[in-house]
Amino acid sequence: MTIVDGLRVLSAARTVVDLARTVPFEEAVVIGDAAMHSYRLTTEDLLEALDRWPRRPGAAKARRAIAFMDARSESPGESRSRVRMHLAGLPEPELQHVITDAQGNFIARVDFALPEFGIVGEFDGRAKYTRLLRPHTTPAQAVYEEKLREDALRSQTLQVLRWTWPDLNPFHPTATRWRNAITRATR
């Protein structure tokens, strides 16, 4: 238990664990990724909270979800994408991968990368072009900057895959695009 504004509440770790025991895997991962990112929880913190009540129903289910959670996922869309990629049998991507040029100059940090194949992936939500805009940036400027960023990535001979919320369900067309990119990379 933790005290917040004079009230006894469950700790963030305990809350994540209890939810991971009871909600579907994808929901547990989205919740856990966000909590790990926001509250700086570690896998060890979550496993320790789970181990305090090892006989509770759903403990094995929670352990699987905790093993998959990753604080580097920066949005529910990224977390859901990771789950969908995993369920589709795609290779596990590197998250928040930094791309540099031959001289080591920073080009971009991408949501997902399969460096061995020269493939990067970006989940795009609308918020990036609306409520999450930097101060004094218009949506048109944000789109233009994103286009320049993608051009810079492509200049490094990377294949760039993008998808949005509707592409998560059903995910098989997006998974096919990943598989096709891997096939192109291995030719």
PDB file of C-alpha atoms in Angstrom:
ATOM      1  CA  MET A   1       0.000   0.000   0.000  1.00  0.00           C
ATOM      2  CA  THR A   2       0.973   3.579  -0.685  1.00  0.00           C
ATOM      3  CA  ILE A   3      -0.496   6.826   0.630  1.00  0.00           C
ATOM      4  CA  VAL A   4      -1.594   9.365  -1.993  1.00  0.00           C
ATOM      5  CA  ASP A   5      -3.286  12.574  -0.834  1.00  0.00           C
ATOM      6  CA  GLY A   6      -3.977  10.912   2.504  1.00  0.00           C
ATOM      7  CA  LEU A   7      -5.615   7.855   0.946  1.00  0.00           C
ATOM      8  CA  ARG A   8      -4.311   4.309   1.025  1.00  0.00           C
ATOM      9  CA  VAL A   9      -3.878   3.013  -2.533  1.00  0.00           C
ATOM     10  CA  LEU A  10      -2.132   0.116  -4.183  1.00  0.00           C
ATOM     11  CA  SER A  11       1.354   0.755  -5.466  1.00  0.00           C
ATOM     12  CA  ALA A  12       1.846   1.135  -9.215  1.00  0.00           C
ATOM     13  CA  ALA A  13       3.646  -2.231  -9.320  1.00  0.00           C
ATOM     14  CA  ARG A  14       0.840  -4.009  -7.458  1.00  0.00           C
ATOM     15  CA  THR A  15      -1.771  -2.410  -9.723  1.00  0.00           C
ATOM     16  CA  VAL A  16       0.065  -3.526 -12.871  1.00  0.00           C
ATOM     17  CA  VAL A  17       0.434  -7.052 -11.502  1.00  0.00           C
ATOM     18  CA  ASP A  18      -3.224  -7.330 -10.488  1.00  0.00           C
ATOM     19  CA  LEU A  19      -4.336  -6.109 -13.903  1.00  0.00           C
ATOM     20  CA  ALA A  20      -1.870  -8.417 -15.691  1.00  0.00           C
ATOM     21  CA  ARG A  21      -3.459 -11.349 -13.853  1.00  0.00           C
ATOM     22  CA  THR A  22      -6.955 -10.451 -15.001  1.00  0.00           C
ATOM     23  CA  VAL A  23      -6.975  -8.621 -18.355  1.00  0.00           C
ATOM     24  CA  PRO A  24      -6.032  -9.989 -21.795  1.00  0.00           C
ATOM     25  CA  PHE A  25      -2.316 -10.124 -22.676  1.00  0.00           C
ATOM     26  CA  GLU A  26      -2.361  -7.111 -25.016  1.00  0.00           C
ATOM     27  CA  GLU A  27      -4.127  -4.903 -22.478  1.00  0.00           C
ATOM     28  CA  ALA A  28      -1.730  -6.018 -19.747  1.00  0.00           C
ATOM     29  CA  VAL A  29       1.259  -5.110 -21.936  1.00  0.00           C
ATOM     30  CA  VAL A  30      -0.151  -1.674 -22.798  1.00  0.00           C
ATOM     31  CA  ILE A  31      -0.800  -0.930 -19.116  1.00  0.00           C
ATOM     32  CA  GLY A  32       2.535  -2.359 -17.997  1.00  0.00           C
ATOM     33  CA  ASP A  33       4.594  -0.579 -20.656  1.00  0.00           C
ATOM     34  CA  ALA A  34       3.003   2.749 -19.706  1.00  0.00           C
ATOM     35  CA  ALA A  35       3.519   2.175 -15.987  1.00  0.00           C
ATOM     36  CA  MET A  36       7.120   1.096 -16.488  1.00  0.00           C
ATOM     37  CA  HIS A  37       7.748   4.179 -18.627  1.00  0.00           C
ATOM     38  CA  SER A  38       5.931   6.669 -16.375  1.00  0.00           C
ATOM     39  CA  TYR A  39       6.851   5.308 -12.946  1.00  0.00           C
ATOM     40  CA  ARG A  40      10.285   3.901 -13.823  1.00  0.00           C
ATOM     41  CA  LEU A  41       9.203   0.422 -12.783  1.00  0.00           C
ATOM     42  CA  THR A  42      11.466  -2.461 -13.716  1.00  0.00           C
ATOM     43  CA  THR A  43      10.662  -6.043 -14.592  1.00  0.00           C
ATOM     44  CA  GLU A  44      12.180  -6.962 -11.226  1.00  0.00           C
ATOM     45  CA  ASP A  45       9.799  -4.555  -9.420  1.00  0.00           C
ATOM     46  CA  LEU A  46       6.828  -6.200 -11.093  1.00  0.00           C
ATOM     47  CA  LEU A  47       8.030  -9.747 -10.487  1.00  0.00           C
ATOM     48  CA  GLU A  48       8.693  -8.901  -6.845  1.00  0.00           C
ATOM     49  CA  ALA A  49       5.128  -7.575  -6.503  1.00  0.00           C
ATOM     50  CA  LEU A  50       3.800 -10.714  -8.206  1.00  0.00           C
ATOM     51  CA  ASP A  51       5.858 -12.992  -5.961  1.00  0.00           C
ATOM     52  CA  ARG A  52       4.255 -11.491  -2.846  1.00  0.00           C
ATOM     53  CA  TRP A  53       1.053 -13.350  -3.801  1.00  0.00           C
ATOM     54  CA  PRO A  54       2.289 -16.315  -5.855  1.00  0.00           C
ATOM     55  CA  ARG A  55      -0.890 -18.388  -5.526  1.00  0.00           C
ATOM     56  CA  ARG A  56      -3.318 -15.787  -6.789  1.00  0.00           C
ATOM     57  CA  PRO A  57      -5.241 -16.809  -9.888  1.00  0.00           C
ATOM     58  CA  GLY A  58      -3.620 -15.621 -13.098  1.00  0.00           C
ATOM     59  CA  ALA A  59      -0.067 -15.477 -11.717  1.00  0.00           C
ATOM     60  CA  ALA A  60       1.384 -17.455 -14.652  1.00  0.00           C
ATOM     61  CA  LYS A  61      -0.500 -15.241 -17.110  1.00  0.00           C
ATOM     62  CA  ALA A  62       0.863 -12.130 -15.372  1.00  0.00           C
ATOM     63  CA  ARG A  63       4.414 -13.529 -15.449  1.00  0.00           C
ATOM     64  CA  ARG A  64       4.190 -13.953 -19.262  1.00  0.00           C
ATOM     65  CA  ALA A  65       2.892 -10.398 -19.710  1.00  0.00           C
ATOM     66  CA  ILE A  66       5.542  -8.950 -17.379  1.00  0.00           C
ATOM     67  CA  ALA A  67       8.283 -10.722 -19.321  1.00  0.00           C
ATOM     68  CA  PHE A  68       7.028  -8.981 -22.483  1.00  0.00           C
ATOM     69  CA  MET A  69       6.566  -5.482 -21.002  1.00  0.00           C
ATOM     70  CA  ASP A  70       9.086  -2.838 -21.995  1.00  0.00           C
ATOM     71  CA  ALA A  71       9.456   0.718 -20.672  1.00  0.00           C
ATOM     72  CA  ARG A  72      10.830   1.825 -24.047  1.00  0.00           C
ATOM     73  CA  SER A  73       7.361   1.639 -25.621  1.00  0.00           C
ATOM     74  CA  GLU A  74       6.262   5.254 -25.619  1.00  0.00           C
ATOM     75  CA  SER A  75       2.579   4.937 -26.489  1.00  0.00           C
ATOM     76  CA  PRO A  76      -0.294   2.470 -26.443  1.00  0.00           C
ATOM     77  CA  GLY A  77       0.034   2.230 -30.238  1.00  0.00           C
ATOM     78  CA  GLU A  78       3.665   1.165 -29.945  1.00  0.00           C
ATOM     79  CA  SER A  79       2.805  -1.373 -27.231  1.00  0.00           C
ATOM     80  CA  ARG A  80      -0.070  -2.827 -29.241  1.00  0.00           C
ATOM     81  CA  SER A  81       2.165  -2.940 -32.329  1.00  0.00           C
ATOM     82  CA  ARG A  82       4.791  -4.948 -30.431  1.00  0.00           C
ATOM     83  CA  VAL A  83       2.174  -7.443 -29.292  1.00  0.00           C
ATOM     84  CA  ARG A  84       0.750  -7.770 -32.802  1.00  0.00           C
ATOM     85  CA  MET A  85       4.242  -8.213 -34.287  1.00  0.00           C
ATOM     86  CA  HIS A  86       4.967 -10.927 -31.722  1.00  0.00           C
ATOM     87  CA  LEU A  87       1.686 -12.735 -32.377  1.00  0.00           C
ATOM     88  CA  ALA A  88       2.339 -12.550 -36.134  1.00  0.00           C
ATOM     89  CA  GLY A  89       5.660 -14.333 -35.624  1.00  0.00           C
ATOM     90  CA  LEU A  90       7.775 -11.401 -36.802  1.00  0.00           C
ATOM     91  CA  PRO A  91      11.336 -10.966 -35.521  1.00  0.00           C
ATOM     92  CA  GLU A  92      11.569  -9.016 -32.280  1.00  0.00           C
ATOM     93  CA  PRO A  93      12.395  -5.399 -33.156  1.00  0.00           C
ATOM     94  CA  GLU A  94      14.755  -3.093 -31.349  1.00  0.00           C
ATOM     95  CA  LEU A  95      12.791  -0.274 -29.727  1.00  0.00           C
ATOM     96  CA  GLN A  96      13.663   3.426 -29.900  1.00  0.00           C
ATOM     97  CA  HIS A  97      16.611   2.602 -32.154  1.00  0.00           C
ATOM     98  CA  VAL A  98      18.970   5.473 -32.992  1.00  0.00           C
ATOM     99  CA  ILE A  99      19.971   5.891 -36.641  1.00  0.00           C
ATOM    100  CA  THR A 100      23.200   7.680 -37.494  1.00  0.00           C
ATOM    101  CA  ASP A 101      25.008   8.347 -40.746  1.00  0.00           C
ATOM    102  CA  ALA A 102      28.450   6.975 -41.672  1.00  0.00           C
ATOM    103  CA  GLN A 103      30.125   9.778 -39.702  1.00  0.00           C
ATOM    104  CA  GLY A 104      28.080   9.015 -36.598  1.00  0.00           C
ATOM    105  CA  ASN A 105      25.780  12.039 -36.921  1.00  0.00           C
ATOM    106  CA  PHE A 106      22.309  11.583 -35.469  1.00  0.00           C
ATOM    107  CA  ILE A 107      19.543  11.203 -38.051  1.00  0.00           C
ATOM    108  CA  ALA A 108      16.566   9.893 -36.097  1.00  0.00           C
ATOM    109  CA  ARG A 109      15.293   7.679 -33.332  1.00  0.00           C
ATOM    110  CA  VAL A 110      12.730   5.218 -34.682  1.00  0.00           C
ATOM    111  CA  ASP A 111      10.015   3.282 -32.863  1.00  0.00           C
ATOM    112  CA  PHE A 112      11.047  -0.114 -34.240  1.00  0.00           C
ATOM    113  CA  ALA A 113      14.092  -1.416 -36.077  1.00  0.00           C
ATOM    114  CA  LEU A 114      15.371  -4.627 -37.552  1.00  0.00           C
ATOM    115  CA  PRO A 115      18.921  -3.364 -38.149  1.00  0.00           C
ATOM    116  CA  GLU A 116      20.089  -6.699 -39.552  1.00  0.00           C
ATOM    117  CA  PHE A 117      17.561  -6.227 -42.378  1.00  0.00           C
ATOM    118  CA  GLY A 118      17.849  -2.451 -42.755  1.00  0.00           C
ATOM    119  CA  ILE A 119      14.191  -1.965 -41.836  1.00  0.00           C
ATOM    120  CA  VAL A 120      12.680   0.642 -39.537  1.00  0.00           C
ATOM    121  CA  GLY A 121       9.067   0.997 -38.486  1.00  0.00           C
ATOM    122  CA  GLU A 122       7.050   3.900 -37.196  1.00  0.00           C
ATOM    123  CA  PHE A 123       3.647   3.771 -35.538  1.00  0.00           C
ATOM    124  CA  ASP A 124       1.870   7.064 -36.206  1.00  0.00           C
ATOM    125  CA  GLY A 125      -1.004   8.304 -34.141  1.00  0.00           C
ATOM    126  CA  ARG A 126      -2.849  11.490 -35.018  1.00  0.00           C
ATOM    127  CA  ALA A 127      -1.824  13.142 -31.757  1.00  0.00           C
ATOM    128  CA  LYS A 128       1.674  13.648 -33.179  1.00  0.00           C
ATOM    129  CA  TYR A 129       0.134  16.154 -35.602  1.00  0.00           C
ATOM    130  CA  THR A 130      -2.408  17.699 -33.230  1.00  0.00           C
ATOM    131  CA  ARG A 131      -2.211  17.892 -29.430  1.00  0.00           C
ATOM    132  CA  LEU A 132       1.427  16.729 -29.193  1.00  0.00           C
ATOM    133  CA  LEU A 133       2.793  19.413 -31.512  1.00  0.00           C
ATOM    134  CA  ARG A 134       5.745  21.417 -30.271  1.00  0.00           C
ATOM    135  CA  PRO A 135       4.854  25.022 -29.383  1.00  0.00           C
ATOM    136  CA  HIS A 136       4.480  27.302 -32.429  1.00  0.00           C
ATOM    137  CA  THR A 137       4.452  24.327 -34.851  1.00  0.00           C
ATOM    138  CA  THR A 138       1.555  23.890 -37.248  1.00  0.00           C
ATOM    139  CA  PRO A 139       0.293  20.488 -38.377  1.00  0.00           C
ATOM    140  CA  ALA A 140       1.587  21.295 -41.883  1.00  0.00           C
ATOM    141  CA  GLN A 141       5.064  21.997 -40.479  1.00  0.00           C
ATOM    142  CA  ALA A 142       4.975  18.752 -38.499  1.00  0.00           C
ATOM    143  CA  VAL A 143       4.047  16.753 -41.607  1.00  0.00           C
ATOM    144  CA  TYR A 144       6.780  18.470 -43.621  1.00  0.00           C
ATOM    145  CA  GLU A 145       9.393  17.786 -40.910  1.00  0.00           C
ATOM    146  CA  GLU A 146       8.288  14.158 -40.764  1.00  0.00           C
ATOM    147  CA  LYS A 147       8.684  13.888 -44.539  1.00  0.00           C
ATOM    148  CA  LEU A 148      12.246  15.295 -44.312  1.00  0.00           C
ATOM    149  CA  ARG A 149      13.020  12.873 -41.484  1.00  0.00           C
ATOM    150  CA  GLU A 150      11.761   9.932 -43.535  1.00  0.00           C
ATOM    151  CA  ASP A 151      13.813  11.110 -46.541  1.00  0.00           C
ATOM    152  CA  ALA A 152      16.894  11.176 -44.283  1.00  0.00           C
ATOM    153  CA  LEU A 153      16.160   7.623 -43.129  1.00  0.00           C
ATOM    154  CA  ARG A 154      15.717   6.409 -46.688  1.00  0.00           C
ATOM    155  CA  SER A 155      19.008   8.092 -47.643  1.00  0.00           C
ATOM    156  CA  GLN A 156      20.643   5.545 -45.337  1.00  0.00           C
ATOM    157  CA  THR A 157      19.214   2.799 -47.586  1.00  0.00           C
ATOM    158  CA  LEU A 158      16.671   1.861 -44.946  1.00  0.00           C
ATOM    159  CA  GLN A 159      13.220   0.537 -45.741  1.00  0.00           C
ATOM    160  CA  VAL A 160      10.700   2.616 -43.783  1.00  0.00           C
ATOM    161  CA  LEU A 161       7.369   1.077 -42.804  1.00  0.00           C
ATOM    162  CA  ARG A 162       4.606   3.187 -41.287  1.00  0.00           C
ATOM    163  CA  TRP A 163       1.236   2.240 -39.874  1.00  0.00           C
ATOM    164  CA  THR A 164      -1.590   3.835 -37.908  1.00  0.00           C
ATOM    165  CA  TRP A 165      -4.356   2.777 -35.527  1.00  0.00           C
ATOM    166  CA  PRO A 166      -6.593   1.223 -38.203  1.00  0.00           C
ATOM    167  CA  ASP A 167      -3.638  -0.921 -39.345  1.00  0.00           C
ATOM    168  CA  LEU A 168      -3.534  -2.720 -35.989  1.00  0.00           C
ATOM    169  CA  ASN A 169      -6.855  -4.453 -36.488  1.00  0.00           C
ATOM    170  CA  PRO A 170      -6.624  -6.514 -38.589  1.00  0.00           C
ATOM    171  CA  PHE A 171      -2.836  -6.602 -38.397  1.00  0.00           C
ATOM    172  CA  HIS A 172      -2.123  -9.216 -41.085  1.00  0.00           C
ATOM    173  CA  PRO A 173      -1.727  -6.644 -43.930  1.00  0.00           C
ATOM    174  CA  THR A 174       0.877  -4.788 -41.835  1.00  0.00           C
ATOM    175  CA  ALA A 175       2.598  -8.066 -40.930  1.00  0.00           C
ATOM    176  CA  THR A 176       2.705  -8.912 -44.640  1.00  0.00           C
ATOM    177  CA  ARG A 177       4.393  -5.579 -45.344  1.00  0.00           C
ATOM    178  CA  TRP A 178       7.040  -6.447 -42.717  1.00  0.00           C
ATOM    179  CA  ARG A 179       7.545  -9.907 -44.214  1.00  0.00           C
ATOM    180  CA  ASN A 180       7.855  -8.439 -47.727  1.00  0.00           C
ATOM    181  CA  ALA A 181      10.439  -5.930 -46.482  1.00  0.00           C
ATOM    182  CA  ILE A 182      12.431  -8.761 -44.859  1.00  0.00           C
ATOM    183  CA  THR A 183      12.259 -10.735 -48.114  1.00  0.00           C
ATOM    184  CA  ARG A 184      13.520  -7.729 -50.098  1.00  0.00           C
ATOM    185  CA  ALA A 185      16.362  -7.272 -47.606  1.00  0.00           C
ATOM    186  CA  THR A 186      17.513 -10.878 -47.938  1.00  0.00           C
ATOM    187  CA  ARG A 187      17.696 -10.920 -51.747  1.00  0.00           C
TER     188      ARG A 187
END
